[in-house]
Structure formats: structure tokens, C-alpha cells
PDB file of C-alpha atoms in Angstrom:
ATOM      1  CA  MET A  28      93.951 106.681  96.470  1.00 58.00           C
ATOM      2  CA  GLN A  29      96.970 108.985  96.828  1.00 67.00           C
ATOM      3  CA  LEU A  30      99.326 106.614  95.030  1.00 84.00           C
ATOM      4  CA  GLN A  31     100.233 109.326  92.548  1.00 74.00           C
ATOM      5  CA  ASN A  32     101.712 111.317  95.441  1.00 77.00           C
ATOM      6  CA  ILE A  33     104.405 108.690  96.001  1.00 87.00           C
ATOM      7  CA  PRO A  34     107.601 109.183  93.989  1.00 82.00           C
ATOM      8  CA  GLN A  35     108.483 106.387  91.551  1.00 85.00           C
ATOM      9  CA  ILE A  36     105.208 104.507  92.015  1.00 93.00           C
ATOM     10  CA  LYS A  37     104.426 102.514  88.895  1.00 92.00           C
ATOM     11  CA  HIS A  38     101.054 101.220  87.621  1.00 94.00           C
ATOM     12  CA  ALA A  39      99.200 103.688  89.865  1.00 90.00           C
ATOM     13  CA  ASN A  40      96.277 103.776  87.417  1.00 89.00           C
ATOM     14  CA  SER A  41      96.027 100.016  86.858  1.00 92.00           C
ATOM     15  CA  ASP A  42      92.877  99.520  89.008  1.00 94.00           C
ATOM     16  CA  ASN A  43      94.777  96.765  90.804  1.00 97.00           C
ATOM     17  CA  PHE A  44      95.402  96.611  94.536  1.00 98.00           C
ATOM     18  CA  PHE A  45      98.713  98.071  95.710  1.00 98.00           C
ATOM     19  CA  LEU A  46     101.339  96.000  97.490  1.00 98.00           C
ATOM     20  CA  LEU A  47     103.650  96.674 100.431  1.00 98.00           C
ATOM     21  CA  SER A  48     106.078  93.776 100.520  1.00 98.00           C
ATOM     22  CA  GLY A  49     109.590  92.800 101.466  1.00 98.00           C
ATOM     23  CA  PRO A  50     111.438  91.272 104.420  1.00 97.00           C
ATOM     24  CA  CYS A  51     110.471  91.963 107.993  1.00 94.00           C
ATOM     25  CA  ALA A  52     113.860  93.536 108.688  1.00 94.00           C
ATOM     26  CA  ILE A  53     116.819  94.670 106.608  1.00 96.00           C
ATOM     27  CA  GLU A  54     119.468  92.024 107.279  1.00 96.00           C
ATOM     28  CA  GLY A  55     121.932  93.231 104.666  1.00 97.00           C
ATOM     29  CA  GLU A  56     122.250  94.743 101.195  1.00 97.00           C
ATOM     30  CA  GLU A  57     122.424  91.536  99.172  1.00 98.00           C
ATOM     31  CA  MET A  58     119.297  90.030 100.695  1.00 97.00           C
ATOM     32  CA  ALA A  59     117.311  93.250 100.302  1.00 98.00           C
ATOM     33  CA  LEU A  60     118.243  93.636  96.638  1.00 98.00           C
ATOM     34  CA  ARG A  61     117.553  89.962  95.949  1.00 98.00           C
ATOM     35  CA  ILE A  62     114.068  90.133  97.437  1.00 98.00           C
ATOM     36  CA  ALA A  63     113.267  93.458  95.782  1.00 98.00           C
ATOM     37  CA  GLU A  64     114.349  92.228  92.350  1.00 98.00           C
ATOM     38  CA  LYS A  65     111.978  89.250  92.519  1.00 98.00           C
ATOM     39  CA  ILE A  66     109.013  91.294  93.734  1.00 98.00           C
ATOM     40  CA  VAL A  67     109.569  94.046  91.156  1.00 98.00           C
ATOM     41  CA  THR A  68     109.665  91.454  88.366  1.00 98.00           C
ATOM     42  CA  VAL A  69     106.358  89.945  89.468  1.00 98.00           C
ATOM     43  CA  THR A  70     104.561  93.225  90.196  1.00 98.00           C
ATOM     44  CA  ASP A  71     105.615  94.716  86.856  1.00 98.00           C
ATOM     45  CA  LYS A  72     104.269  91.637  85.094  1.00 98.00           C
ATOM     46  CA  LEU A  73     100.938  91.867  86.918  1.00 98.00           C
ATOM     47  CA  ARG A  74     100.766  95.706  86.906  1.00 98.00           C
ATOM     48  CA  ILE A  75     100.599  95.943  90.685  1.00 98.00           C
ATOM     49  CA  PRO A  76     101.636  99.284  92.232  1.00 97.00           C
ATOM     50  CA  TYR A  77     104.469  98.305  94.556  1.00 98.00           C
ATOM     51  CA  VAL A  78     106.223  99.723  97.631  1.00 98.00           C
ATOM     52  CA  PHE A  79     109.256  97.850  99.011  1.00 98.00           C
ATOM     53  CA  LYS A  80     108.963  97.195 102.745  1.00 98.00           C
ATOM     54  CA  GLY A  81     111.809  96.680 105.184  1.00 97.00           C
ATOM     55  CA  SER A  82     112.243  97.693 108.814  1.00 96.00           C
ATOM     56  CA  PHE A  83     115.491  99.576 109.453  1.00 96.00           C
ATOM     57  CA  LYS A  84     115.306  98.462 113.078  1.00 92.00           C
ATOM     58  CA  LYS A  85     113.076  96.269 115.211  1.00 81.00           C
ATOM     59  CA  ALA A  86     112.267  97.856 118.537  1.00 74.00           C
ATOM     60  CA  ASN A  87     109.419  95.554 119.545  1.00 70.00           C
ATOM     61  CA  ARG A  88     111.240  92.336 120.419  1.00 56.00           C
ATOM     62  CA  SER A  89     110.021  89.913 123.081  1.00 58.00           C
ATOM     63  CA  ARG A  90     113.535  88.970 124.163  1.00 60.00           C
ATOM     64  CA  VAL A  91     116.571  91.138 124.744  1.00 60.00           C
ATOM     65  CA  ASP A  92     118.731  88.791 122.633  1.00 57.00           C
ATOM     66  CA  SER A  93     116.459  89.036 119.562  1.00 68.00           C
ATOM     67  CA  PHE A  94     117.749  90.628 116.341  1.00 75.00           C
ATOM     68  CA  THR A  95     117.027  94.360 116.231  1.00 77.00           C
ATOM     69  CA  GLY A  96     118.930  95.528 113.168  1.00 84.00           C
ATOM     70  CA  ILE A  97     122.268  96.103 111.464  1.00 94.00           C
ATOM     71  CA  GLY A  98     122.492  99.781 112.391  1.00 93.00           C
ATOM     72  CA  ASP A  99     120.019 102.543 111.633  1.00 95.00           C
ATOM     73  CA  GLU A 100     121.931 104.507 109.016  1.00 95.00           C
ATOM     74  CA  LYS A 101     123.296 101.397 107.323  1.00 96.00           C
ATOM     75  CA  ALA A 102     119.806  99.898 106.950  1.00 97.00           C
ATOM     76  CA  LEU A 103     118.268 103.176 105.782  1.00 97.00           C
ATOM     77  CA  LYS A 104     120.970 103.534 103.132  1.00 97.00           C
ATOM     78  CA  ILE A 105     120.115 100.030 101.891  1.00 98.00           C
ATOM     79  CA  LEU A 106     116.462 101.039 101.604  1.00 98.00           C
ATOM     80  CA  LYS A 107     117.523 104.050  99.559  1.00 98.00           C
ATOM     81  CA  LYS A 108     119.669 101.834  97.335  1.00 98.00           C
ATOM     82  CA  VAL A 109     116.710  99.505  96.718  1.00 98.00           C
ATOM     83  CA  SER A 110     114.642 102.524  95.716  1.00 98.00           C
ATOM     84  CA  GLU A 111     117.295 103.867  93.355  1.00 97.00           C
ATOM     85  CA  THR A 112     118.177 100.473  91.859  1.00 98.00           C
ATOM     86  CA  PHE A 113     114.648  99.350  91.045  1.00 98.00           C
ATOM     87  CA  GLU A 114     112.894 102.726  90.873  1.00 97.00           C
ATOM     88  CA  VAL A 115     110.337 101.815  93.522  1.00 97.00           C
ATOM     89  CA  PRO A 116     109.218 103.676  96.657  1.00 97.00           C
ATOM     90  CA  THR A 117     109.990 102.270 100.093  1.00 98.00           C
ATOM     91  CA  VAL A 118     108.315 102.025 103.502  1.00 98.00           C
ATOM     92  CA  THR A 119     109.797 101.470 106.947  1.00 98.00           C
ATOM     93  CA  ASP A 120     108.605 101.501 110.567  1.00 97.00           C
ATOM     94  CA  ILE A 121     109.456 104.247 113.006  1.00 97.00           C
ATOM     95  CA  HIS A 122     109.339 103.878 116.782  1.00 96.00           C
ATOM     96  CA  GLU A 123     110.508 107.182 118.244  1.00 95.00           C
ATOM     97  CA  ILE A 124     109.816 110.829 117.422  1.00 98.00           C
ATOM     98  CA  SER A 125     113.416 111.315 116.295  1.00 97.00           C
ATOM     99  CA  ASP A 126     113.045 108.419 113.822  1.00 97.00           C
ATOM    100  CA  ALA A 127     110.522 110.371 111.737  1.00 98.00           C
ATOM    101  CA  SER A 128     112.800 113.064 110.327  1.00 98.00           C
ATOM    102  CA  MET A 129     115.720 110.655 110.028  1.00 97.00           C
ATOM    103  CA  ALA A 130     113.824 107.967 108.104  1.00 98.00           C
ATOM    104  CA  ALA A 131     112.017 110.560 105.955  1.00 98.00           C
ATOM    105  CA  GLU A 132     115.363 111.406 104.336  1.00 98.00           C
ATOM    106  CA  TYR A 133     115.562 107.873 102.920  1.00 98.00           C
ATOM    107  CA  VAL A 134     112.042 106.457 102.426  1.00 98.00           C
ATOM    108  CA  ASP A 135     108.684 107.486 100.965  1.00 97.00           C
ATOM    109  CA  VAL A 136     106.223 106.019 103.489  1.00 97.00           C
ATOM    110  CA  LEU A 137     106.545 106.090 107.284  1.00 98.00           C
ATOM    111  CA  GLN A 138     104.785 103.265 109.079  1.00 98.00           C
ATOM    112  CA  ILE A 139     103.526 103.520 112.644  1.00 98.00           C
ATOM    113  CA  PRO A 140     103.608 100.098 114.349  1.00 97.00           C
ATOM    114  CA  ALA A 141     100.318  98.798 115.702  1.00 96.00           C
ATOM    115  CA  PHE A 142     101.379  98.944 119.327  1.00 94.00           C
ATOM    116  CA  LEU A 143     102.374 102.631 118.928  1.00 97.00           C
ATOM    117  CA  VAL A 144      99.476 103.939 116.865  1.00 98.00           C
ATOM    118  CA  ARG A 145      97.959 105.804 119.824  1.00 97.00           C
ATOM    119  CA  GLN A 146     101.221 107.661 120.514  1.00 97.00           C
ATOM    120  CA  THR A 147     100.086 111.133 119.469  1.00 98.00           C
ATOM    121  CA  ASP A 148     103.500 112.782 119.323  1.00 98.00           C
ATOM    122  CA  LEU A 149     104.901 109.983 117.149  1.00 98.00           C
ATOM    123  CA  VAL A 150     101.981 110.096 114.711  1.00 98.00           C
ATOM    124  CA  ILE A 151     102.197 113.886 114.433  1.00 98.00           C
ATOM    125  CA  ALA A 152     105.971 113.748 113.898  1.00 98.00           C
ATOM    126  CA  ALA A 153     105.449 111.344 111.002  1.00 98.00           C
ATOM    127  CA  ALA A 154     102.679 113.487 109.551  1.00 98.00           C
ATOM    128  CA  GLU A 155     104.766 116.652 109.693  1.00 98.00           C
ATOM    129  CA  THR A 156     107.428 115.134 107.426  1.00 98.00           C
ATOM    130  CA  GLY A 157     104.912 115.289 104.572  1.00 96.00           C
ATOM    131  CA  LYS A 158     105.495 111.619 103.771  1.00 97.00           C
ATOM    132  CA  VAL A 159     102.670 109.124 103.415  1.00 97.00           C
ATOM    133  CA  VAL A 160     101.842 107.783 106.891  1.00 98.00           C
ATOM    134  CA  ASN A 161     100.763 104.145 107.165  1.00 98.00           C
ATOM    135  CA  LEU A 162      98.942 103.593 110.462  1.00 98.00           C
ATOM    136  CA  LYS A 163      98.890  99.991 111.659  1.00 98.00           C
ATOM    137  CA  LYS A 164      95.629  99.350 113.519  1.00 98.00           C
ATOM    138  CA  GLY A 165      96.359  98.384 117.100  1.00 96.00           C
ATOM    139  CA  GLN A 166      95.466  94.792 117.955  1.00 94.00           C
ATOM    140  CA  PHE A 167      93.565  96.317 120.867  1.00 94.00           C
ATOM    141  CA  MET A 168      91.596  98.894 118.839  1.00 96.00           C
ATOM    142  CA  SER A 169      88.240  98.840 117.107  1.00 97.00           C
ATOM    143  CA  PRO A 170      87.958  99.820 113.432  1.00 97.00           C
ATOM    144  CA  GLU A 171      85.944 102.884 114.476  1.00 98.00           C
ATOM    145  CA  SER A 172      88.703 104.124 116.783  1.00 97.00           C
ATOM    146  CA  MET A 173      91.128 104.388 113.850  1.00 98.00           C
ATOM    147  CA  LYS A 174      89.232 107.479 112.736  1.00 98.00           C
ATOM    148  CA  HIS A 175      90.977 109.411 115.513  1.00 98.00           C
ATOM    149  CA  ALA A 176      94.431 108.203 114.470  1.00 98.00           C
ATOM    150  CA  VAL A 177      93.731 109.336 110.906  1.00 98.00           C
ATOM    151  CA  THR A 178      92.522 112.716 112.174  1.00 98.00           C
ATOM    152  CA  LYS A 179      95.834 113.257 113.984  1.00 98.00           C
ATOM    153  CA  VAL A 180      97.573 112.989 110.612  1.00 98.00           C
ATOM    154  CA  THR A 181      95.142 115.128 108.623  1.00 98.00           C
ATOM    155  CA  ASP A 182      94.924 117.792 111.346  1.00 98.00           C
ATOM    156  CA  SER A 183      98.703 118.065 111.025  1.00 98.00           C
ATOM    157  CA  GLY A 184      98.241 119.146 107.416  1.00 97.00           C
ATOM    158  CA  ASN A 185      98.962 115.786 105.784  1.00 96.00           C
ATOM    159  CA  GLU A 186      96.235 114.096 103.744  1.00 95.00           C
ATOM    160  CA  ASN A 187      98.464 111.189 102.720  1.00 95.00           C
ATOM    161  CA  VAL A 188      97.444 108.521 105.208  1.00 97.00           C
ATOM    162  CA  TRP A 189      96.579 104.815 105.060  1.00 98.00           C
ATOM    163  CA  ILE A 190      95.233 102.348 107.620  1.00 98.00           C
ATOM    164  CA  THR A 191      96.622  98.813 107.779  1.00 98.00           C
ATOM    165  CA  ASP A 192      94.664  96.117 109.600  1.00 98.00           C
ATOM    166  CA  ARG A 193      96.889  93.448 111.123  1.00 95.00           C
ATOM    167  CA  GLY A 194      94.284  91.542 113.106  1.00 94.00           C
ATOM    168  CA  THR A 195      92.844  91.780 116.597  1.00 94.00           C
ATOM    169  CA  MET A 196      94.021  89.850 119.651  1.00 90.00           C
ATOM    170  CA  PHE A 197      92.067  86.618 120.094  1.00 89.00           C
ATOM    171  CA  GLY A 198      93.037  85.344 123.498  1.00 84.00           C
ATOM    172  CA  TYR A 199      96.706  85.576 124.400  1.00 87.00           C
ATOM    173  CA  GLN A 200      98.337  83.702 121.534  1.00 84.00           C
ATOM    174  CA  ASP A 201      96.299  84.241 118.401  1.00 89.00           C
ATOM    175  CA  MET A 202      94.988  86.910 116.031  1.00 90.00           C
ATOM    176  CA  ILE A 203      91.758  87.205 114.093  1.00 93.00           C
ATOM    177  CA  VAL A 204      90.718  89.565 111.286  1.00 96.00           C
ATOM    178  CA  ASP A 205      87.207  90.981 111.481  1.00 96.00           C
ATOM    179  CA  PHE A 206      86.453  91.781 107.848  1.00 97.00           C
ATOM    180  CA  ARG A 207      83.465  93.890 108.919  1.00 97.00           C
ATOM    181  CA  GLY A 208      86.023  96.545 109.816  1.00 97.00           C
ATOM    182  CA  ILE A 209      87.266  96.969 106.243  1.00 97.00           C
ATOM    183  CA  PRO A 210      84.338  99.070 104.939  1.00 97.00           C
ATOM    184  CA  THR A 211      84.254 100.976 108.229  1.00 98.00           C
ATOM    185  CA  MET A 212      87.901 102.032 107.999  1.00 98.00           C
ATOM    186  CA  LYS A 213      87.618 102.802 104.272  1.00 97.00           C
ATOM    187  CA  GLN A 214      85.425 105.732 105.319  1.00 98.00           C
ATOM    188  CA  TYR A 215      88.529 107.272 106.901  1.00 98.00           C
ATOM    189  CA  ALA A 216      91.415 106.346 104.568  1.00 97.00           C
ATOM    190  CA  PRO A 217      92.591 103.732 102.059  1.00 97.00           C
ATOM    191  CA  VAL A 218      92.807 100.370 103.820  1.00 98.00           C
ATOM    192  CA  VAL A 219      95.563  97.779 103.598  1.00 98.00           C
ATOM    193  CA  LEU A 220      95.377  94.239 104.979  1.00 98.00           C
ATOM    194  CA  ASP A 221      98.555  92.908 106.562  1.00 97.00           C
ATOM    195  CA  VAL A 222      98.128  89.238 105.735  1.00 97.00           C
ATOM    196  CA  THR A 223     101.320  88.007 107.379  1.00 94.00           C
ATOM    197  CA  HIS A 224     101.089  89.684 110.786  1.00 92.00           C
ATOM    198  CA  SER A 225      97.395  88.789 110.899  1.00 92.00           C
ATOM    199  CA  LEU A 226      98.566  85.174 111.010  1.00 91.00           C
ATOM    200  CA  GLN A 227     101.035  85.678 113.846  1.00 85.00           C
ATOM    201  CA  GLN A 228     100.839  83.634 117.015  1.00 80.00           C
ATOM    202  CA  PRO A 229     102.292  86.050 119.578  1.00 77.00           C
ATOM    203  CA  ASN A 230     103.292  85.547 123.206  1.00 67.00           C
ATOM    204  CA  GLN A 231     104.778  82.086 122.801  1.00 69.00           C
ATOM    205  CA  THR A 232     106.532  80.747 125.897  1.00 64.00           C
ATOM    206  CA  SER A 233     109.819  80.657 123.970  1.00 68.00           C
ATOM    207  CA  GLY A 234     109.668  84.425 123.479  1.00 60.00           C
ATOM    208  CA  VAL A 235     109.720  83.902 119.697  1.00 63.00           C
ATOM    209  CA  THR A 236     106.514  84.671 117.796  1.00 68.00           C
ATOM    210  CA  GLY A 237     104.902  81.837 115.837  1.00 70.00           C
ATOM    211  CA  GLY A 238     102.713  81.985 112.760  1.00 77.00           C
ATOM    212  CA  ARG A 239     100.571  80.156 110.190  1.00 86.00           C
ATOM    213  CA  PRO A 240     102.081  81.031 106.788  1.00 87.00           C
ATOM    214  CA  ALA A 241     100.139  78.280 105.021  1.00 93.00           C
ATOM    215  CA  LEU A 242      97.072  80.534 105.343  1.00 94.00           C
ATOM    216  CA  ILE A 243      98.628  83.643 103.754  1.00 96.00           C
ATOM    217  CA  GLY A 244      96.955  83.010 100.391  1.00 96.00           C
ATOM    218  CA  THR A 245      93.588  82.401 102.055  1.00 96.00           C
ATOM    219  CA  MET A 246      93.817  85.574 104.120  1.00 96.00           C
ATOM    220  CA  ALA A 247      94.897  87.672 101.148  1.00 97.00           C
ATOM    221  CA  ARG A 248      92.134  86.375  98.892  1.00 98.00           C
ATOM    222  CA  ALA A 249      89.557  87.156 101.562  1.00 98.00           C
ATOM    223  CA  GLY A 250      90.959  90.679 101.906  1.00 98.00           C
ATOM    224  CA  ILE A 251      90.742  91.413  98.186  1.00 98.00           C
ATOM    225  CA  ALA A 252      87.199  90.043  98.091  1.00 98.00           C
ATOM    226  CA  ALA A 253      86.303  92.292 101.048  1.00 97.00           C
ATOM    227  CA  GLY A 254      87.486  95.346  99.120  1.00 97.00           C
ATOM    228  CA  VAL A 255      90.826  96.313 100.642  1.00 98.00           C
ATOM    229  CA  ASP A 256      92.857  98.824  98.658  1.00 97.00           C
ATOM    230  CA  GLY A 257      96.214  97.262  99.397  1.00 98.00           C
ATOM    231  CA  ILE A 258      97.955  94.146 100.665  1.00 98.00           C
ATOM    232  CA  PHE A 259     100.881  94.077 103.089  1.00 98.00           C
ATOM    233  CA  MET A 260     102.880  90.864 102.865  1.00 97.00           C
ATOM    234  CA  GLU A 261     106.294  90.098 104.285  1.00 96.00           C
ATOM    235  CA  THR A 262     108.395  87.659 102.273  1.00 97.00           C
ATOM    236  CA  HIS A 263     111.867  86.111 102.347  1.00 97.00           C
ATOM    237  CA  PHE A 264     113.761  83.593 100.221  1.00 97.00           C
ATOM    238  CA  ASP A 265     114.610  81.609 103.388  1.00 96.00           C
ATOM    239  CA  PRO A 266     111.938  82.260 106.036  1.00 93.00           C
ATOM    240  CA  ALA A 267     113.213  79.537 108.350  1.00 91.00           C
ATOM    241  CA  ASN A 268     116.492  81.408 108.739  1.00 92.00           C
ATOM    242  CA  ALA A 269     115.179  84.979 108.594  1.00 90.00           C
ATOM    243  CA  LYS A 270     116.365  87.067 111.527  1.00 89.00           C
ATOM    244  CA  SER A 271     112.909  88.448 112.323  1.00 83.00           C
ATOM    245  CA  ASP A 272     109.339  87.084 111.989  1.00 79.00           C
ATOM    246  CA  GLY A 273     110.323  84.134 109.832  1.00 83.00           C
ATOM    247  CA  ALA A 274     107.472  82.067 111.261  1.00 85.00           C
ATOM    248  CA  ASN A 275     104.781  84.071 109.483  1.00 87.00           C
ATOM    249  CA  MET A 276     106.514  85.242 106.280  1.00 91.00           C
ATOM    250  CA  LEU A 277     105.684  83.997 102.789  1.00 95.00           C
ATOM    251  CA  ASP A 278     108.386  82.044 101.007  1.00 96.00           C
ATOM    252  CA  LEU A 279     109.503  84.243  98.111  1.00 98.00           C
ATOM    253  CA  SER A 280     109.156  81.332  95.686  1.00 97.00           C
ATOM    254  CA  LEU A 281     105.386  81.305  96.304  1.00 97.00           C
ATOM    255  CA  LEU A 282     104.856  85.010  95.742  1.00 98.00           C
ATOM    256  CA  GLU A 283     104.015  85.016  92.027  1.00 98.00           C
ATOM    257  CA  LYS A 284     101.238  82.425  92.375  1.00 98.00           C
ATOM    258  CA  VAL A 285      99.661  84.307  95.293  1.00 98.00           C
ATOM    259  CA  LEU A 286      99.777  87.679  93.520  1.00 98.00           C
ATOM    260  CA  THR A 287      98.460  86.192  90.269  1.00 98.00           C
ATOM    261  CA  ASP A 288      95.449  84.801  92.133  1.00 98.00           C
ATOM    262  CA  LEU A 289      94.858  88.112  93.899  1.00 98.00           C
ATOM    263  CA  THR A 290      95.025  90.043  90.624  1.00 98.00           C
ATOM    264  CA  ALA A 291      92.357  87.771  89.126  1.00 98.00           C
ATOM    265  CA  ILE A 292      90.098  88.224  92.155  1.00 98.00           C
ATOM    266  CA  ARG A 293      90.611  91.984  92.065  1.00 98.00           C
ATOM    267  CA  ALA A 294      89.570  92.060  88.378  1.00 97.00           C
ATOM    268  CA  THR A 295      86.387  90.212  89.301  1.00 97.00           C
ATOM    269  CA  VAL A 296      85.672  92.577  92.201  1.00 96.00           C
ATOM    270  CA  ASN A 297      86.208  95.560  89.897  1.00 96.00           C
ATOM    271  CA  SER A 298      83.662  94.161  87.430  1.00 95.00           C
ATOM    272  CA  LEU A 299      80.871  93.873  89.977  1.00 91.00           C
TER     273      LEU A 299
END
């Protein structure tokens, strides 16, 4: 599943799912280290291969006054510090071609946001860094169409590619996950389920995205049962006051119970 190709990945041979988790955006060093420390403690206990997630900037805001970041280099340096402090790999989003080479100097996995996954030049730029490329499935795309996004990466000489499903638009203000797409996309690359963005409620009249975090555990359990390789889950110790996507993040205090349940389900799936 290519986990061995990621520097500092632990428990790569545990037969557990792997986890991409952290805050939506890097708000500062203290908060990033605090969140990482908790997740590392839990994932080590449960032998879950773990990649710390944090966006160094948010370019896809509904309103011009929304939080976009603390500065690119400052946030990327915090991601590097998390990696060095806890000996874990990191993943961040990129939005422009120039972001690829810049972010690749600091992180191990480059993530292509769902709304940009058809941007050929951006995908190729990420692939050419040699880093793992995590392709978010567009909310507007079928599972079958993700084959072409994967091919853009592999045709660029990079076999290290994942697909992350984050739901499909269901009307204007809701998302739905079609679990029939999981086995389809697994034909192309390892598949991750983004259980927090799949519960977003976009396009609210306030210009601030809503969410249904009470269903995170339900969504994640369904994903593991459906055979996903990894789980993507944003978390924060104070979601109500998070500067980005607080409405659909998991409260950090609930993380251990959710991951313990998922590990038990994964063990059952593995035994079938």
C-alpha cells in the first residue's frame, strides 16, 4: 500500500487502516503540537500508521474575510517541526503549481483538493516532486473518472498515489457518500475516506460551511466495513473556535474512542 515509501511512517505492517488526521488549518505552533501529541499517543497505542494533516493555507474560502492562514512559510515550518518532534510524516494541501515544489521541501504527502483534482498541470506538478500524491475525489466526479486523475500521476513517473473520497454533492447544501465507489476506486489506487468533509453542509447562506460531526463515528465505521485503506479525519481540541471548518471536525477528546472502535472493526474485516 506504499506506506513504506513514506519517511518516518510507523506501524506500516500492522494490517490496520492508516490515518490522516489533524486540524483543518495550521493556526499556530502550540495548537499543532498539542493536537499532534494526542493523536500520536493514540495511534501508537492502537498501532495505526499515522500522517499528521494540516493545511498551510486555505485558498477555497466562501467569503473574502474568512481565515486563510498564518503565512505560507511559517505554517510549513510548523508542519516540519511536528514531523521532527513526533517522528511522523505530514500532509498538506496545495492549490497552485508553485505550491508543489515549495511544500515538498517540508512535507511528505501533497494533497490535491477535490475542487482542483481535474487541474492537470497542478496534479503533474505534485507528481513530479516524487512525494506521495493524495487526490481528493471531486464532489462532481464519479468513482470511475478518478482513474484518469491517477493516470496523470503515474504517467508522470510517480506510483505513489492515493484517492480520497469526500462525498458527492447531494443538492446544493449536502453531501452523500456512495460506498459502491470504494471497490471501484481501489482498482486504481489505495482509497481513503474523508469522514469529516463527507459530513459538510456547504453553501450555507451565511457563507460559513456547516456540518454534522455527530455522525463522524458512523461514517468512519461504515468506511472501514466497506474496505477503505485509510481514514481522513480532521480534529481540534476546540472545534467551536477553530479558524477553519470547525463545524465538521471531531472534538479531539473523542478521538481515542472512535479509533479504538475502528481498529476493532478493521480486525474483524481482516479475519473474513
